[in-house]
Coordinates of C-alpha atoms and ligand atoms in Angstrom, one line a residue:
X1 CA 8.4 26.4 5.6
X2 CA 10.6 24.6 3.1
X3 CA 13.5 27.1 3.4
X4 CA 13.9 26.2 7.1
X5 CA 12.9 22.6 6.7
X6 CA 15.5 20.1 7.8
X7 CA 17.3 18.0 5.3
X8 CA 15.7 14.6 5.2
X9 CA 17.3 11.4 4.1
X10 CA 16.0 7.9 3.7
X11 CA 17.7 4.6 2.8
X12 CA 15.6 2.8 0.2
X13 CA 16.2 -1.0 0.4
X14 CA 16.2 -3.5 -2.4
X15 CA 13.8 -6.5 -2.1
X16 CA 13.9 -10.2 -2.9
X17 CA 10.9 -12.4 -3.5
X18 CA 11.3 -15.4 -1.2
X19 CA 8.2 -16.9 -3.0
X20 CA 6.4 -15.6 -6.1
X21 CA 3.4 -17.6 -7.1
X22 CA 1.2 -16.7 -10.0
X23 CA -2.4 -17.7 -9.3
X24 CA -3.8 -16.6 -12.7
X25 CA -4.5 -13.8 -15.1
X26 CA -6.9 -11.0 -14.1
X27 CA -9.4 -9.2 -16.2
X28 CA -7.3 -6.0 -16.0
X29 CA -4.4 -7.8 -17.7
X30 CA -2.3 -8.1 -14.5
X31 CA -1.6 -11.4 -12.8
X32 CA -2.9 -12.4 -9.4
X33 CA 0.1 -13.1 -7.1
X34 CA 1.0 -14.6 -3.7
X35 CA 4.5 -13.4 -2.9
X36 CA 6.7 -13.0 0.2
X37 CA 8.7 -9.8 -0.1
X38 CA 11.9 -9.5 1.9
X39 CA 13.7 -6.1 2.1
X40 CA 17.5 -6.5 2.1
X41 CA 20.4 -4.2 3.2
X42 CA 21.4 -3.1 -0.3
X43 CA 20.3 0.5 -0.3
X44 CA 19.8 3.6 -2.6
X45 CA 19.8 6.8 -0.6
X46 CA 17.3 9.6 -1.3
X47 CA 17.7 13.1 0.2
X48 CA 15.3 16.0 -0.1
X49 CA 16.3 19.7 0.2
X50 CA 14.3 22.8 -0.1
X51 CA 13.9 24.3 -3.6
X52 CA 11.5 26.4 -5.6
X53 CA 10.7 23.7 -8.2
X54 CA 10.7 19.9 -8.2
X55 CA 14.2 18.8 -9.3
X56 CA 15.9 15.4 -9.4
X57 CA 19.7 14.8 -9.3
X58 CA 20.8 11.2 -9.9
X59 CA 24.2 10.0 -8.9
X60 CA 24.7 6.5 -10.5
X61 CA 23.0 4.5 -13.1
X62 CA 19.3 5.3 -13.3
X63 CA 17.1 7.5 -15.6
X64 CA 17.8 11.1 -15.0
X65 CA 14.6 12.7 -16.3
X66 CA 10.9 12.1 -16.2
X67 CA 11.5 8.4 -16.8
X68 CA 12.6 8.2 -13.2
X69 CA 9.7 7.0 -10.9
X70 CA 11.0 9.4 -8.2
X71 CA 9.8 12.4 -10.2
X72 CA 6.5 10.7 -10.9
X73 CA 6.1 10.1 -7.2
X74 CA 7.0 13.7 -6.4
X75 CA 4.4 15.0 -8.8
X76 CA 1.9 12.7 -7.3
X77 CA 2.4 14.0 -3.8
X78 CA 2.6 17.6 -5.1
X79 CA -1.1 17.3 -6.0
X80 CA -1.7 17.5 -2.2
X81 CA 0.9 20.3 -1.7
X82 CA 0.4 22.8 -4.5
X83 CA 3.2 25.3 -5.3
X84 CA 5.8 23.4 -3.4
X85 CA 9.3 22.5 -4.7
X86 CA 12.0 20.1 -3.6
X87 CA 15.4 19.1 -4.7
X88 CA 15.7 15.3 -4.6
X89 CA 19.1 13.8 -4.6
X90 CA 19.2 10.1 -5.4
X91 CA 22.4 8.0 -4.8
X92 CA 21.8 4.9 -6.9
X93 CA 23.4 1.6 -5.7
X94 CA 20.7 -0.9 -6.5
X95 CA 21.0 -2.1 -10.1
X96 CA 18.1 -1.0 -12.2
X97 CA 15.8 -3.4 -14.1
X98 CA 17.3 -6.2 -12.0
X99 CA 14.3 -7.7 -10.2
X100 CA 15.3 -6.0 -7.0
X101 CA 12.6 -3.3 -6.9
X102 CA 15.1 -0.4 -6.8
X103 CA 13.0 2.0 -8.8
X104 CA 9.9 1.1 -6.8
X105 CA 11.7 1.5 -3.5
X106 CA 13.0 5.0 -4.6
X107 CA 9.4 6.0 -5.5
X108 CA 8.1 4.9 -2.1
X109 CA 11.0 6.7 -0.4
X110 CA 10.0 9.9 -2.3
X111 CA 6.4 9.6 -1.2
X112 CA 7.4 9.2 2.4
X113 CA 10.0 12.0 2.3
X114 CA 7.9 14.5 0.5
X115 CA 4.9 13.8 2.6
X116 CA 7.1 14.8 5.6
X117 CA 9.0 17.6 3.9
X118 CA 5.8 19.3 2.6
X119 CA 3.8 18.4 5.7
X120 CA 1.1 17.0 3.5
X121 CA -0.2 14.8 6.3
X122 CA -1.2 11.8 4.1
X123 CA -1.6 8.7 6.3
X124 CA -0.1 5.4 5.2
X125 CA -3.4 4.2 3.7
X126 CA -3.4 7.2 1.5
X127 CA 0.2 6.9 0.6
X128 CA -0.5 3.2 -0.2
X129 CA -3.1 4.3 -2.8
X130 CA -0.6 6.7 -4.4
X131 CA 2.0 4.0 -4.3
X132 CA -0.3 1.5 -6.1
X133 CA -0.8 4.0 -8.9
X134 CA 2.9 4.2 -9.4
X135 CA 3.5 0.4 -9.8
X136 CA 2.6 -2.9 -8.3
X137 CA 5.8 -3.3 -6.3
X138 CA 5.8 0.2 -4.8
X139 CA 3.3 -0.3 -1.8
X140 CA 5.6 -3.0 -0.2
X141 CA 8.3 -0.4 0.2
X142 CA 6.1 1.7 2.5
X143 CA 6.6 -1.2 4.9
X144 CA 9.9 -2.8 4.1
X145 CA 11.0 -5.7 6.4
X146 CA 9.1 -8.9 5.4
X147 CA 5.6 -8.9 4.0
X148 CA 3.0 -10.9 2.1
X149 CA 1.9 -9.4 -1.1
X150 CA -1.4 -10.5 -2.7
X151 CA -3.5 -9.1 -5.5
X152 CA -1.1 -7.6 -8.1
X153 CA 1.5 -7.8 -5.4
X154 CA 0.3 -4.5 -4.1
X155 CA -1.9 -5.6 -1.2
X156 CA 0.5 -5.8 1.6
X157 CA 0.4 -7.6 4.9
X158 CA 3.5 -6.9 7.0
X159 CA 4.8 -10.0 8.8
X160 CA 6.7 -10.4 12.1
X161 CA 8.4 -13.7 11.3
X162 CA 12.0 -13.7 12.4
X163 CA 12.6 -10.3 13.9
X164 CA 14.4 -7.3 12.6
X165 CA 18.0 -6.4 12.5
X166 CA 19.1 -5.6 16.1
X167 CA 16.4 -7.8 17.7
X168 CA 18.7 -10.1 19.7
X169 CA 15.9 -12.5 20.7
X170 CA 15.0 -13.3 17.1
X171 CA 18.4 -14.9 16.3
X172 CA 20.8 -13.9 13.5
X173 CA 19.4 -12.2 10.5
X174 CA 19.0 -14.0 7.2
X175 CA 22.0 -13.6 4.9
X176 CA 21.9 -13.5 1.1
X177 CA 24.2 -13.4 -1.8
X178 CA 22.9 -11.7 -4.9
X179 CA 24.4 -12.0 -8.4
X180 CA 23.0 -9.6 -11.0
X181 CA 24.0 -10.6 -14.6
X182 CA 24.3 -7.8 -17.2
X183 CA 21.3 -8.9 -19.2
X184 CA 18.8 -6.3 -20.3
X185 CA 15.3 -6.5 -21.7
X186 CA 13.2 -3.5 -22.6
X187 CA 9.8 -3.6 -20.8
X188 CA 11.1 -6.5 -18.9
X189 CA 8.4 -7.2 -16.3
X190 CA 5.5 -7.0 -18.9
X191 CA 7.5 -9.2 -21.3
X192 CA 8.1 -11.9 -18.7
X193 CA 4.6 -11.9 -17.3
X194 CA 3.3 -12.2 -20.9
X195 CA 5.3 -15.5 -21.2
X196 CA 3.8 -17.1 -18.1
X197 CA 1.9 -20.3 -19.0
X198 CA -0.9 -22.0 -17.2
X199 CA 1.4 -24.8 -16.0
X200 CA 3.3 -22.0 -14.1
X201 CA 0.2 -21.2 -12.1
X202 CA -0.3 -22.4 -8.5
X203 CA -2.8 -21.8 -5.8
X204 CA -0.8 -19.9 -3.2
X205 CA -0.2 -23.0 -1.1
X206 CA 3.6 -22.8 -1.4
X207 CA 3.5 -19.3 0.1
X208 CA 1.0 -20.3 2.8
X209 CA 3.0 -23.4 3.8
X210 CA 6.2 -21.3 4.1
X211 CA 4.4 -18.6 6.2
X212 CA 3.1 -21.3 8.5
X213 CA 6.6 -22.8 9.0
X214 CA 8.2 -19.4 9.6
X215 CA 5.5 -18.4 12.0
X216 CA 6.2 -21.6 13.9
X217 CA 9.8 -20.3 14.3
X218 CA 11.4 -22.5 11.7
X219 CA 14.3 -21.1 9.7
X220 CA 14.1 -20.3 6.0
X221 CA 15.7 -23.0 3.8
X222 CA 17.0 -22.7 0.3
X223 CA 14.4 -25.3 -0.9
X224 CA 11.6 -23.0 0.4
X225 CA 12.4 -20.4 -2.3
X226 CA 10.1 -20.5 -5.3
X227 CA 9.6 -18.2 -8.3
X228 CA 6.9 -19.0 -10.9
X229 CA 8.5 -16.5 -13.3
X230 CA 11.7 -18.6 -13.6
X231 CA 10.7 -20.5 -16.8
X232 CA 9.5 -17.3 -18.5
X233 CA 12.6 -15.3 -17.4
X234 CA 14.9 -18.1 -18.7
X235 CA 13.0 -18.0 -22.0
X236 CA 13.2 -14.2 -22.2
X237 CA 16.8 -13.7 -21.0
X238 CA 18.4 -16.4 -23.1
X239 CA 21.7 -16.8 -21.2
X240 CA 19.9 -16.9 -17.8
X241 CA 19.5 -20.7 -17.5
X242 CA 23.2 -21.2 -18.2
X243 CA 24.1 -18.4 -15.7
X244 CA 22.1 -20.1 -13.0
X245 CA 23.6 -23.4 -13.7
X246 CA 27.1 -21.9 -13.5
X247 CA 26.3 -20.2 -10.2
X248 CA 25.1 -23.6 -8.8
X249 CA 28.2 -25.5 -10.1
X250 CA 30.7 -22.9 -8.7
X251 CA 29.1 -22.6 -5.3
X252 CA 27.4 -26.0 -4.8
X253 CA 24.2 -24.2 -3.8
X254 CA 20.8 -23.8 -5.3
X255 CA 20.1 -20.3 -6.5
X256 CA 16.8 -18.7 -7.5
X257 CA 15.5 -15.7 -9.2
X258 CA 14.2 -12.5 -7.7
X259 CA 11.0 -11.0 -9.2
X260 CA 11.2 -11.0 -13.0
X261 CA 15.0 -11.2 -12.7
X262 CA 17.7 -11.3 -13.9
X263 CA 19.2 -11.1 -10.3
X264 CA 19.7 -14.5 -8.9
X265 CA 20.2 -15.1 -5.1
X266 CA 21.0 -17.8 -2.6
X267 CA 20.8 -18.1 1.2
X268 CA 23.9 -18.2 3.3
X269 CA 24.3 -19.4 6.9
X270 CA 26.4 -16.5 8.1
X271 CA 28.0 -13.3 6.7
X272 CA 31.3 -15.2 6.4
X273 CA 29.5 -17.9 4.4
X274 CA 27.9 -15.3 2.2
X275 CA 31.3 -13.6 1.5
X276 CA 32.8 -17.1 0.7
X277 CA 29.9 -17.8 -1.8
X278 CA 30.3 -14.4 -3.4
X279 CA 34.0 -15.1 -4.0
X280 CA 33.3 -18.6 -5.4
X281 CA 31.1 -17.1 -8.1
X282 CA 33.1 -13.9 -8.7
X283 CA 34.4 -14.9 -12.1
X284 CA 30.9 -14.7 -13.6
X285 CA 29.8 -11.5 -15.4
X286 CA 27.7 -9.0 -13.5
X287 CA 27.7 -7.7 -9.9
X288 CA 27.7 -9.4 -6.6
X289 CA 26.1 -8.2 -3.3
X290 CA 26.3 -9.6 0.2
X291 CA 23.4 -8.5 2.3
X292 CA 21.0 -9.5 5.0
X293 CA 17.3 -9.0 5.9
X294 CA 16.5 -5.3 6.4
X295 CA 14.2 -4.1 9.1
X296 CA 10.7 -2.7 8.7
X297 CA 10.8 0.9 7.6
X298 CA 9.0 2.1 10.8
X299 CA 12.0 0.7 12.7
X300 CA 14.6 2.0 10.3
X301 CA 13.1 5.5 10.0
X302 CA 10.7 6.0 13.0
X303 CA 11.1 9.8 12.4
X304 CA 9.6 9.5 9.0
X305 CA 6.9 6.9 9.2
X306 CA 6.1 6.3 12.9
X307 CA 2.9 4.3 12.1
X308 CA 2.8 1.0 14.1
X309 CA -0.1 -0.9 12.6
X310 CA -1.1 -2.0 9.1
X311 CA -3.3 0.5 7.1
Ligands
C5P1 O1 3.0 -2.4 -12.0 P1 4.2 -2.5 -12.9 O2 4.2 -1.2 -13.8 O3 5.4 -2.7 -12.1 O4 4.0 -3.7 -13.8 C1 4.6 -3.8 -15.1 C2 3.9 -4.9 -15.9 O5 4.1 -6.2 -15.4 C3 2.4 -4.7 -16.0 O6 2.1 -3.8 -17.1 C4 2.0 -6.1 -16.3 O7 2.1 -6.4 -17.7 C5 3.0 -6.9 -15.6 N1 2.5 -7.4 -14.3 C6 1.5 -8.4 -14.2 N2 1.0 -8.8 -13.0 C7 1.5 -8.2 -11.8 C8 2.4 -7.2 -11.9 C9 2.9 -6.8 -13.1 O8 1.1 -8.9 -15.2 N3 1.0 -8.7 -10.7

């Protein structure tokens, strides 16, 4: 079968956290979260081709070997498809270790693609279990679009809040400007969660209030964005507080942090507005991206994951 199997390609989106509340520390060492994930139109591209062994070719900046979560995902699905190979080709555009979930998105893309390529027949609930074992952010990317994450951030409820790209009734999509500073921190996510203090905890009400407003048809506002990891991230990435202040001074907008950072983002009214903001802050070190809300994966790739309802 694999020799004649079609070449399959998937676009793996980045995510932002519109809210990220930490409710407390769990007995397993993880933190209990309430977060609204939003997939955005900044994509890696993953392609699978027939091969005798599992191989990964990376174009761009990401781990090339076993350190890449794509290989771990492939070996996880291979447990259900013994003696199958695949050549995975990853075009990396999402900065790594940036708070944008790029590695997690690539891993979810690999689960979906290989499930199809090898005809393993795992349903989304089973894929979600495998995704969870790869990392707390991975299950969201089996859905994409906009979703509520609870538990470790790995219990996903997809949301239909403001329509998807191309849905003309739902109004214009949300536009964002991202600025990713060149700050690095080994074992970043664990480091930053370790620094969270009790005063950073909240009870999920910020997220619930925003969900209610969005469900009532109100538009997302910059002041709705919230990230409980901001203080810890500023302490861990020393120049981050100053970076955020400069972004704010140059653009006259409030910016916030995505995930454990260091990517900062702000909302824009239109694509032109987003391009203007990106140019206002272009002198800062790092990379800028202008993007908008990305559709749910079942809409973006109905041929790969045609499952309409939550698992
Ligand atoms: O699941 P993942 O490997 O992405 O998480 C990396 C680290 O981040 C975990 O080992 C844990 O220390 C921390 N984390 C946490 N609470 C979460 C998610 C991650 O404490 N909900």
